[in-house]
Coordinates of C-alpha atoms in Angstrom, one line a residue:
M1 CA 59.5 101.7 98.1
A2 CA 60.5 98.4 97.9
S3 CA 62.6 96.9 99.8
L4 CA 65.9 95.4 98.8
Q5 CA 65.7 92.3 101.8
L6 CA 63.0 91.1 99.6
P7 CA 64.3 88.2 96.9
L8 CA 66.0 90.1 95.6
N9 CA 63.9 87.7 97.4
S10 CA 110.1 81.6 107.7
R11 CA 112.7 82.4 110.5
K12 CA 113.4 85.1 112.1
S13 CA 116.1 87.4 111.0
S14 CA 119.2 88.6 112.4
P15 CA 118.8 93.0 113.5
P16 CA 118.5 94.9 110.3
Q17 CA 121.0 97.6 109.3
V18 CA 118.9 99.9 107.4
V19 CA 118.3 103.6 106.9
F20 CA 115.4 104.7 109.2
S21 CA 113.5 106.4 106.1
P22 CA 112.3 109.6 106.6
R23 CA 109.0 109.5 104.3
L24 CA 106.3 108.8 106.8
I25 CA 102.8 109.4 104.8
G26 CA 100.8 112.5 107.0
L27 CA 104.0 113.9 108.6
K28 CA 106.5 115.9 107.4
R29 CA 109.2 115.1 106.3
T30 CA 112.2 115.0 108.3
L31 CA 114.4 113.1 110.4
N32 CA 113.8 114.5 113.3
L33 CA 110.6 113.3 113.3
H34 CA 108.7 115.5 114.4
F35 CA 105.2 114.9 115.1
S36 CA 102.7 117.8 113.7
Y37 CA 99.3 116.0 116.0
K38 CA 97.4 117.6 112.7
H39 CA 94.6 115.4 112.0
M40 CA 95.6 112.8 114.5
I41 CA 93.7 109.9 116.7
S42 CA 93.7 107.5 119.5
P43 CA 91.0 105.7 121.2
N44 CA 93.3 104.3 123.8
H45 CA 95.3 107.2 125.0
A46 CA 95.1 110.6 126.3
A47 CA 97.9 112.4 126.0
A48 CA 99.6 114.1 123.4
L49 CA 102.9 112.5 122.6
R50 CA 105.9 114.1 120.7
C51 CA 109.1 113.0 119.6
S52 CA 112.0 115.7 119.4
S53 CA 114.2 112.9 117.7
I54 CA 115.8 109.2 117.0
A55 CA 118.1 107.3 116.9
P56 CA 120.6 107.3 115.0
A57 CA 120.3 106.0 111.0
I58 CA 122.2 102.9 111.1
P59 CA 124.2 102.7 107.2
T60 CA 121.9 100.1 104.8
P61 CA 124.4 96.7 103.8
T62 CA 125.3 97.1 99.7
P63 CA 122.9 94.6 98.1
T64 CA 123.7 91.3 96.6
P65 CA 122.9 89.5 93.6
E66 CA 120.5 87.6 95.6
M67 CA 119.1 90.4 97.4
E68 CA 118.4 92.3 94.1
E69 CA 117.1 88.9 92.3
E70 CA 114.2 88.9 95.4
T71 CA 113.0 93.0 94.6
M72 CA 113.2 93.0 90.8
E73 CA 110.5 95.4 90.1
D74 CA 108.3 94.1 87.2
E75 CA 108.9 96.4 84.4
R76 CA 105.1 96.6 82.5
P77 CA 103.4 99.0 83.4
L78 CA 100.8 99.1 85.7
H79 CA 98.2 99.7 82.7
Q80 CA 99.5 97.0 80.8
V81 CA 99.0 95.0 83.5
W82 CA 96.3 95.7 85.8
R83 CA 93.8 92.9 85.2
E84 CA 96.4 90.2 86.5
I85 CA 97.4 92.9 89.4
H86 CA 93.6 92.7 90.3
G87 CA 93.0 88.5 90.1
C88 CA 92.2 88.2 86.9
N89 CA 94.3 84.8 86.6
D90 CA 93.8 84.3 90.9
W91 CA 97.6 85.9 91.5
H92 CA 98.9 83.2 90.6
G93 CA 102.6 83.5 90.1
L94 CA 102.1 87.2 91.5
L95 CA 102.7 86.3 95.2
D96 CA 106.1 83.9 95.5
P97 CA 108.1 85.5 95.2
M98 CA 106.1 88.5 95.7
N99 CA 105.2 91.4 92.2
S100 CA 106.5 94.7 92.6
H101 CA 102.9 96.5 91.1
L102 CA 100.9 94.3 93.1
R103 CA 102.8 94.5 97.0
R104 CA 102.6 99.0 95.5
E105 CA 98.4 98.0 94.9
I106 CA 98.2 96.1 98.3
I107 CA 99.4 98.5 100.6
R108 CA 97.8 101.1 98.3
Y109 CA 94.0 99.8 98.8
G110 CA 95.3 99.1 102.5
E111 CA 96.0 102.9 102.6
F112 CA 93.1 103.4 101.7
A113 CA 90.9 101.4 104.1
Q114 CA 93.6 102.5 106.7
A115 CA 92.1 106.3 106.1
C116 CA 88.7 105.0 107.6
Y117 CA 90.4 104.4 111.0
D118 CA 92.4 108.4 110.9
S119 CA 89.4 110.1 109.8
F120 CA 87.6 108.4 111.9
D121 CA 85.9 109.9 115.5
F122 CA 86.4 107.3 118.5
D123 CA 86.4 110.3 121.4
T124 CA 83.3 109.4 123.4
H125 CA 83.1 113.0 124.7
S126 CA 82.8 114.0 121.6
K127 CA 79.1 114.9 120.0
Y128 CA 79.8 114.1 117.1
C129 CA 81.6 110.0 118.4
G130 CA 81.1 107.7 115.6
T131 CA 80.9 110.3 112.7
C132 CA 83.4 111.2 109.9
K133 CA 85.9 114.2 110.7
Y134 CA 85.4 115.4 107.3
L135 CA 83.1 116.9 104.8
A136 CA 83.2 114.2 101.8
A137 CA 84.6 116.9 99.4
H138 CA 88.0 117.7 101.3
F139 CA 87.8 113.8 103.1
F140 CA 91.9 112.6 100.9
H141 CA 93.2 116.5 101.3
K142 CA 92.9 116.5 104.9
L143 CA 94.3 113.0 105.0
D144 CA 97.6 113.9 103.1
M145 CA 96.7 111.6 100.1
A146 CA 94.9 114.4 97.8
D147 CA 97.3 113.1 95.8
R148 CA 96.2 109.1 95.6
G149 CA 94.1 111.6 92.6
Y150 CA 89.9 110.0 94.4
L151 CA 87.4 111.8 95.8
V152 CA 84.6 110.4 97.4
S153 CA 81.4 110.3 95.8
R154 CA 79.3 109.6 99.1
Y155 CA 79.7 108.2 102.8
L156 CA 78.0 105.2 103.6
Y157 CA 76.4 105.2 106.8
A158 CA 75.0 101.5 109.3
T159 CA 72.5 101.3 111.6
S160 CA 74.2 101.0 115.7
S161 CA 70.7 99.0 116.4
I162 CA 71.7 95.6 116.3
N163 CA 73.8 92.4 118.1
L164 CA 77.2 93.9 117.7
P165 CA 77.8 96.7 120.5
N166 CA 81.5 96.2 121.1
F167 CA 81.9 97.7 117.0
F168 CA 80.1 100.7 117.4
H169 CA 81.5 103.5 119.5
K170 CA 78.3 106.4 120.6
S171 CA 79.1 109.9 122.0
K172 CA 78.4 110.2 126.1
L173 CA 76.7 113.3 126.2
S174 CA 73.0 113.9 125.0
S175 CA 73.2 116.2 122.9
I176 CA 74.3 114.4 120.3
W177 CA 74.9 113.8 116.0
S178 CA 72.6 110.9 115.7
Q179 CA 70.9 108.0 118.3
H180 CA 71.4 105.3 115.9
A181 CA 73.8 105.9 113.4
N182 CA 77.3 104.6 113.0
W183 CA 79.8 106.2 110.0
M184 CA 80.7 103.3 108.0
G185 CA 83.0 104.3 105.3
Y186 CA 83.1 105.4 101.8
V187 CA 82.7 105.6 97.8
A188 CA 85.5 107.3 95.9
V189 CA 86.6 107.5 92.1
A190 CA 89.9 108.1 90.5
T191 CA 88.9 111.5 89.2
D192 CA 92.6 112.5 88.0
E193 CA 93.6 111.6 84.3
D194 CA 97.7 110.5 85.2
E195 CA 95.8 109.5 87.8
I196 CA 93.0 107.1 85.5
R197 CA 96.4 106.3 82.6
R198 CA 98.3 105.1 85.0
L199 CA 95.9 102.7 86.5
G200 CA 94.7 101.6 83.1
R201 CA 90.7 102.2 83.7
R202 CA 89.1 104.5 86.2
D203 CA 88.1 102.9 89.7
I204 CA 85.8 102.8 91.8
L205 CA 86.3 101.9 95.3
I206 CA 84.3 100.9 98.1
A207 CA 85.7 101.1 102.5
W208 CA 85.0 99.9 104.9
R209 CA 85.8 101.0 108.1
G210 CA 87.1 98.0 110.7
T211 CA 88.4 97.9 114.3
V212 CA 92.0 99.3 115.3
T213 CA 93.0 97.4 118.3
Y214 CA 89.7 96.3 120.0
L215 CA 88.9 92.6 119.3
E216 CA 85.8 92.5 121.6
W217 CA 83.3 92.9 118.7
I218 CA 84.5 89.1 118.0
H219 CA 82.5 87.8 120.9
D220 CA 79.2 89.1 119.3
L221 CA 79.4 87.0 116.7
K222 CA 76.7 84.3 117.1
D223 CA 78.1 81.8 114.9
I224 CA 74.6 81.9 113.2
L225 CA 73.8 82.0 109.3
C226 CA 70.7 83.4 107.5
P227 CA 69.8 83.4 104.1
A228 CA 71.7 85.9 101.9
H229 CA 68.0 86.4 100.3
F230 CA 69.7 89.0 97.4
R231 CA 68.6 85.5 94.8
Q232 CA 66.3 82.9 95.1
D233 CA 68.5 80.7 96.7
A234 CA 68.1 79.9 100.8
S235 CA 71.2 77.9 101.0
I236 CA 73.6 81.4 100.5
K237 CA 74.5 82.3 103.7
I238 CA 76.2 84.3 105.6
E239 CA 76.9 85.3 109.8
A240 CA 73.7 86.7 110.7
G241 CA 75.8 89.8 112.7
F242 CA 77.0 91.2 109.5
Y243 CA 73.6 90.2 107.4
D244 CA 72.4 93.0 109.5
L245 CA 75.1 95.7 110.0
Y246 CA 75.2 95.1 105.6
T247 CA 71.0 95.6 105.4
Q248 CA 69.1 96.8 108.9
K249 CA 67.7 100.7 108.5
E250 CA 66.2 102.9 110.8
K251 CA 64.2 105.0 109.1
S252 CA 63.7 107.9 112.3
C253 CA 67.3 108.3 111.2
N254 CA 68.5 110.5 108.4
F255 CA 71.7 108.5 107.7
C256 CA 70.3 105.3 108.0
S257 CA 66.9 105.9 106.0
F258 CA 68.8 103.1 103.8
S259 CA 71.0 100.2 104.8
A260 CA 74.2 100.7 103.8
R261 CA 73.4 98.5 101.4
E262 CA 70.8 100.3 99.4
Q263 CA 73.4 103.2 99.8
V264 CA 76.4 100.7 98.0
L265 CA 73.9 99.4 95.9
S266 CA 72.6 103.2 94.5
E267 CA 76.0 104.4 94.6
I268 CA 77.1 101.7 92.2
K269 CA 74.3 102.0 89.9
R270 CA 75.5 106.0 89.5
L271 CA 78.7 105.8 89.0
T272 CA 78.5 102.9 86.7
E273 CA 75.9 104.7 84.7
L274 CA 77.7 108.1 85.0
Y275 CA 81.3 106.6 83.7
K276 CA 79.1 104.4 81.2
G277 CA 81.4 104.0 77.5
E278 CA 84.9 103.9 80.2
E279 CA 86.9 101.0 80.8
L280 CA 85.9 100.3 84.6
S281 CA 86.2 98.1 87.9
I282 CA 84.9 98.8 91.2
T283 CA 87.5 97.1 94.6
I284 CA 86.5 97.3 97.6
T285 CA 88.6 97.0 101.0
G286 CA 88.3 96.8 104.3
H287 CA 89.8 95.3 107.6
S288 CA 88.7 93.5 110.0
L289 CA 85.1 93.4 110.5
G290 CA 85.1 95.8 107.3
A291 CA 86.9 93.4 105.6
A292 CA 83.8 91.1 106.1
L293 CA 81.5 94.2 105.0
A294 CA 84.0 94.4 101.5
I295 CA 83.5 90.7 100.6
L296 CA 79.5 90.7 101.5
S297 CA 79.1 94.0 99.3
A298 CA 81.3 92.8 96.6
Y299 CA 79.2 89.6 96.6
D300 CA 76.2 91.7 96.6
I301 CA 77.5 93.5 93.5
A302 CA 77.8 91.0 91.8
E303 CA 75.1 89.2 92.6
M304 CA 72.6 91.8 91.2
K305 CA 74.4 92.2 88.1
L306 CA 75.4 96.1 88.5
N307 CA 79.0 95.0 86.8
I308 CA 77.2 94.1 83.7
Y309 CA 77.0 96.5 80.4
E310 CA 76.8 96.0 76.9
S311 CA 79.8 95.5 74.8
D312 CA 80.3 96.7 71.5
D313 CA 79.2 93.7 70.6
E314 CA 75.2 94.0 71.0
H315 CA 74.7 90.3 70.8
S316 CA 76.7 90.1 74.5
V317 CA 77.8 91.7 77.6
A318 CA 80.6 92.2 79.5
K319 CA 81.6 92.5 83.0
I320 CA 83.5 94.8 85.1
P321 CA 86.0 93.2 86.8
I322 CA 85.2 93.5 90.9
T323 CA 88.3 93.0 93.3
V324 CA 87.8 92.6 96.8
F325 CA 91.6 93.7 98.9
S326 CA 90.8 92.5 102.1
F327 CA 92.9 92.5 105.5
S328 CA 92.5 90.3 108.6
G329 CA 88.8 89.7 107.6
P330 CA 87.1 87.0 109.2
R331 CA 85.0 84.6 107.3
V332 CA 81.4 85.7 106.0
G333 CA 79.7 83.2 104.7
N334 CA 78.8 79.2 104.2
L335 CA 80.6 76.5 101.4
K336 CA 77.6 77.3 99.1
F337 CA 78.1 81.7 99.2
K338 CA 82.0 80.9 98.8
E339 CA 81.1 78.6 95.8
R340 CA 78.6 81.3 94.4
C341 CA 81.1 84.2 94.9
D342 CA 83.5 82.5 92.8
E343 CA 81.1 81.1 90.0
L344 CA 80.0 85.1 90.1
G345 CA 84.0 86.0 89.4
V346 CA 84.3 88.0 92.4
K347 CA 88.3 88.2 93.2
V348 CA 89.4 88.9 96.8
L349 CA 93.2 88.1 97.3
R350 CA 92.9 88.0 101.2
V351 CA 96.1 88.9 103.4
I352 CA 96.5 87.7 106.9
N353 CA 98.8 87.1 109.4
V354 CA 99.5 83.8 111.2
H355 CA 99.1 84.8 114.8
D356 CA 96.1 87.0 114.1
K357 CA 92.3 85.0 116.0
V358 CA 90.5 87.0 113.4
P359 CA 90.8 85.2 110.5
T360 CA 90.3 81.8 112.3
V361 CA 86.5 82.7 113.1
P362 CA 83.8 82.2 112.8
G363 CA 83.6 77.9 111.9
I364 CA 86.3 77.4 113.9
F365 CA 84.7 73.9 113.5
A366 CA 83.8 73.2 110.2
N367 CA 85.6 75.3 107.3
E368 CA 87.3 75.0 104.2
K369 CA 90.7 73.4 106.0
F370 CA 87.8 70.4 106.6
Q371 CA 88.1 67.5 104.2
Y372 CA 84.2 66.8 104.3
Q373 CA 82.8 70.5 105.2
K374 CA 80.6 69.9 102.0
Y375 CA 78.8 66.4 102.2
I376 CA 78.3 68.1 106.5
E377 CA 76.9 71.4 104.8
E378 CA 74.6 69.8 102.1
T379 CA 73.9 66.4 103.6
L380 CA 73.9 67.2 107.1
S381 CA 72.6 71.6 107.2
F382 CA 75.0 71.3 109.4
P383 CA 73.9 75.2 110.7
W384 CA 78.2 76.1 111.7
S385 CA 79.7 75.7 108.5
Y386 CA 82.4 78.3 107.0
A387 CA 84.5 78.6 104.2
H388 CA 87.2 81.5 103.2
V389 CA 86.1 83.0 99.8
G390 CA 89.3 84.1 97.0
V391 CA 93.0 83.7 97.7
E392 CA 94.9 83.5 101.1
L393 CA 98.5 86.4 101.2
S394 CA 99.8 84.2 104.7
L395 CA 102.0 86.5 106.3
N396 CA 103.8 86.1 109.7
H397 CA 105.1 89.2 112.1
T398 CA 107.8 87.1 113.7
H399 CA 109.8 87.0 110.1
S400 CA 110.1 91.3 111.1
P401 CA 113.2 92.3 112.9
F402 CA 111.7 95.7 113.0
L403 CA 108.7 94.0 115.7
K404 CA 109.5 93.2 119.0
P405 CA 107.8 90.0 121.0
T406 CA 104.1 90.5 122.1
N407 CA 101.5 88.7 123.2
D408 CA 98.6 91.6 122.8
L409 CA 96.4 90.2 119.9
G410 CA 95.5 93.7 118.9
C411 CA 99.4 94.3 117.8
A412 CA 98.7 90.9 115.3
H413 CA 95.3 92.1 114.2
N414 CA 96.3 95.9 113.2
L415 CA 96.3 96.5 109.8
E416 CA 99.4 99.5 109.8
A417 CA 101.7 95.9 110.8
H418 CA 99.5 93.9 108.0
L419 CA 100.9 97.3 105.9
H420 CA 104.0 96.8 106.5
L421 CA 104.6 93.0 106.5
V422 CA 103.2 93.7 103.3
D423 CA 106.0 95.5 102.4
G424 CA 108.6 93.2 103.5
Y425 CA 107.2 90.1 102.3
H426 CA 109.2 89.0 99.2
G427 CA 108.3 85.5 99.1
V428 CA 108.3 81.9 101.3
G429 CA 111.3 81.5 102.8
R430 CA 112.8 84.8 101.5
Q431 CA 114.6 87.3 104.3
F432 CA 111.9 90.0 105.1
R433 CA 113.4 93.3 104.3
Q434 CA 111.4 96.7 103.1
A435 CA 110.9 97.0 99.7
T436 CA 109.1 100.7 98.5
G437 CA 110.5 102.4 101.7
R438 CA 107.2 102.9 103.4
D439 CA 108.3 104.3 106.7
L440 CA 108.6 101.8 109.8
A441 CA 107.0 104.8 112.2
L442 CA 103.5 104.4 111.3
V443 CA 103.8 100.8 112.8
N444 CA 102.9 101.9 116.1
K445 CA 100.3 105.3 114.8
S446 CA 97.8 103.3 116.9
C447 CA 99.5 100.5 118.7
D448 CA 103.2 99.7 120.5
F449 CA 104.4 96.7 118.2
L450 CA 107.6 98.3 116.7
R451 CA 111.2 97.3 118.9
S452 CA 111.7 100.4 121.6
D453 CA 115.4 101.1 120.0
Y454 CA 114.1 103.1 117.3
G455 CA 112.7 105.9 119.1
V456 CA 108.7 105.8 118.4
P457 CA 106.7 106.3 121.3
P458 CA 103.1 103.8 120.5
Y459 CA 99.9 105.1 119.6
W460 CA 100.9 108.4 118.8
R461 CA 98.8 109.9 115.8
Q462 CA 95.6 111.9 118.1
D463 CA 94.0 115.4 117.4
E464 CA 96.3 118.3 117.9
N465 CA 94.5 119.4 121.5
K466 CA 92.0 116.6 121.6
G467 CA 89.9 118.4 119.3
M468 CA 89.8 121.5 120.9
V469 CA 90.1 125.0 120.1
R470 CA 91.2 128.7 121.3
T471 CA 88.7 131.4 120.8
S472 CA 90.0 135.5 120.5
D473 CA 88.9 135.9 124.3
G474 CA 91.3 132.8 125.5
R475 CA 88.7 130.3 126.0
W476 CA 88.8 127.0 125.0
I477 CA 86.0 125.4 123.4
F478 CA 85.4 122.6 120.9
P479 CA 84.3 123.9 117.5
E480 CA 80.6 123.5 115.6
R481 CA 81.4 121.0 112.6
P482 CA 79.7 121.7 109.8
R483 CA 76.6 119.9 108.5
M484 CA 77.5 116.2 108.2
E485 CA 76.2 114.6 104.9
A486 CA 73.7 112.2 105.0
H487 CA 72.6 110.3 101.7
P488 CA 72.7 112.7 97.8
P489 CA 69.0 113.6 97.3
D490 CA 69.0 111.2 94.1
T491 CA 69.8 108.0 96.3
A492 CA 66.4 106.7 95.8
H493 CA 66.3 107.4 92.1
H494 CA 69.3 105.4 91.8
L495 CA 68.4 102.1 94.3
E496 CA 64.8 101.7 92.1
K497 CA 67.0 101.6 89.1
V498 CA 68.7 99.0 90.6
L499 CA 65.3 96.9 91.2
K500 CA 63.9 97.0 88.4
F501 CA 67.1 96.4 87.2
A502 CA 67.4 93.3 89.3
Y503 CA 63.9 91.7 88.6
S504 CA 64.1 92.2 84.5
S505 CA 67.5 90.1 84.9
R506 CA 66.1 86.9 86.7
H507 CA 63.5 87.1 84.7
T508 CA 65.9 87.2 81.5
T509 CA 68.1 84.5 83.2

């Protein structure tokens, strides 16, 4: 099979007067906050934690006219404005003050990215370490997200035989599911008719796994740019580690016989053909290193013209919108990469915490903030020039009165903390207040960031009994899991279509 790597050749507020919301996503909805342990994980903490009670709720103050104005709802239905919410106007006028539809959509896609963490097996004592805990057919049900109206269409894998050792997770056991692969995320599609009507289109979703709190992988980045080779322009370059993660494969491994890139492109080709004639969107999300993969795969899909289709007018073509909701992502490529993403119409909204270090790398010395970046990149061929893509939503965790001061870089990087900040952000200089009632306890799911007076234990999300179950004879064992899914049998077929389409479109442009 032909390879796709050929030239396809903010000030701090006073203590809040709020009610601790009982709406804890994924847990029993009770003010006593009983932790059921079901489907809970924590890569760092072994002890099972239980909190039987919390501090008494504090009455919510009567909203002032100023407060009501800050949380004014966009009365237009989402299906009428979804293109605007997905960046057709680069989110002009939607971020300050924060549009209510946009806030909820950012959080919704952030929760799709968080699902990658909540379902990933981090336990090095498990022979399934490095994979997803659930079969694709049960994925959203197991994560209490069945009401989202999406179904997983395939899982994504990447080979761990690359130079990012601190990102991959491998079992300590000798007999394991794969010597080479790690589960990297999933592709899903909106299938519920009510949700499709609410969204105004059928949404194709790609969610990439990143890192929960570990930042060591950043040190593995060699700050080396390499040509993407997704089109015949060697000046478009991306960071070598991201490129390898996205494009490398291991033919001896069932899960990595196709690269992550080939898996994504073949699935997007399949789904766009399956739902041909419908209004579609392609939305990609990820956190941390997963945010880098989100931008890279969005660029690739657009560069390969998989979002191009014939319109009702036979003499014109139309585009499926491609939008990235990125959380705490590093820079991915050089200025030429950024400019090409803009040219292709890839829309990226990057959500960052100003105290997080990951979005500042690579490209510490030459980046989009440097006045002469274009000159040194084009004239001097400076090899360490990077540029962020898209629009930035800059948040500051010191503005949240719910979070405690900390020097823990992992807290500043944590995805649930980012979603908390989105929930409370209303605009530059406006008071931080929760807008959607998203439960505060979620912040401490995989970190220790909430103020202690809320009585929520840190790192509380764990598997019940660490996945061990008791048999009928009283023995405790680690149960076998159903056979894990590798690649759909039609992957090669759709990949061949991608290649043919890419070559034919290149000859006609």
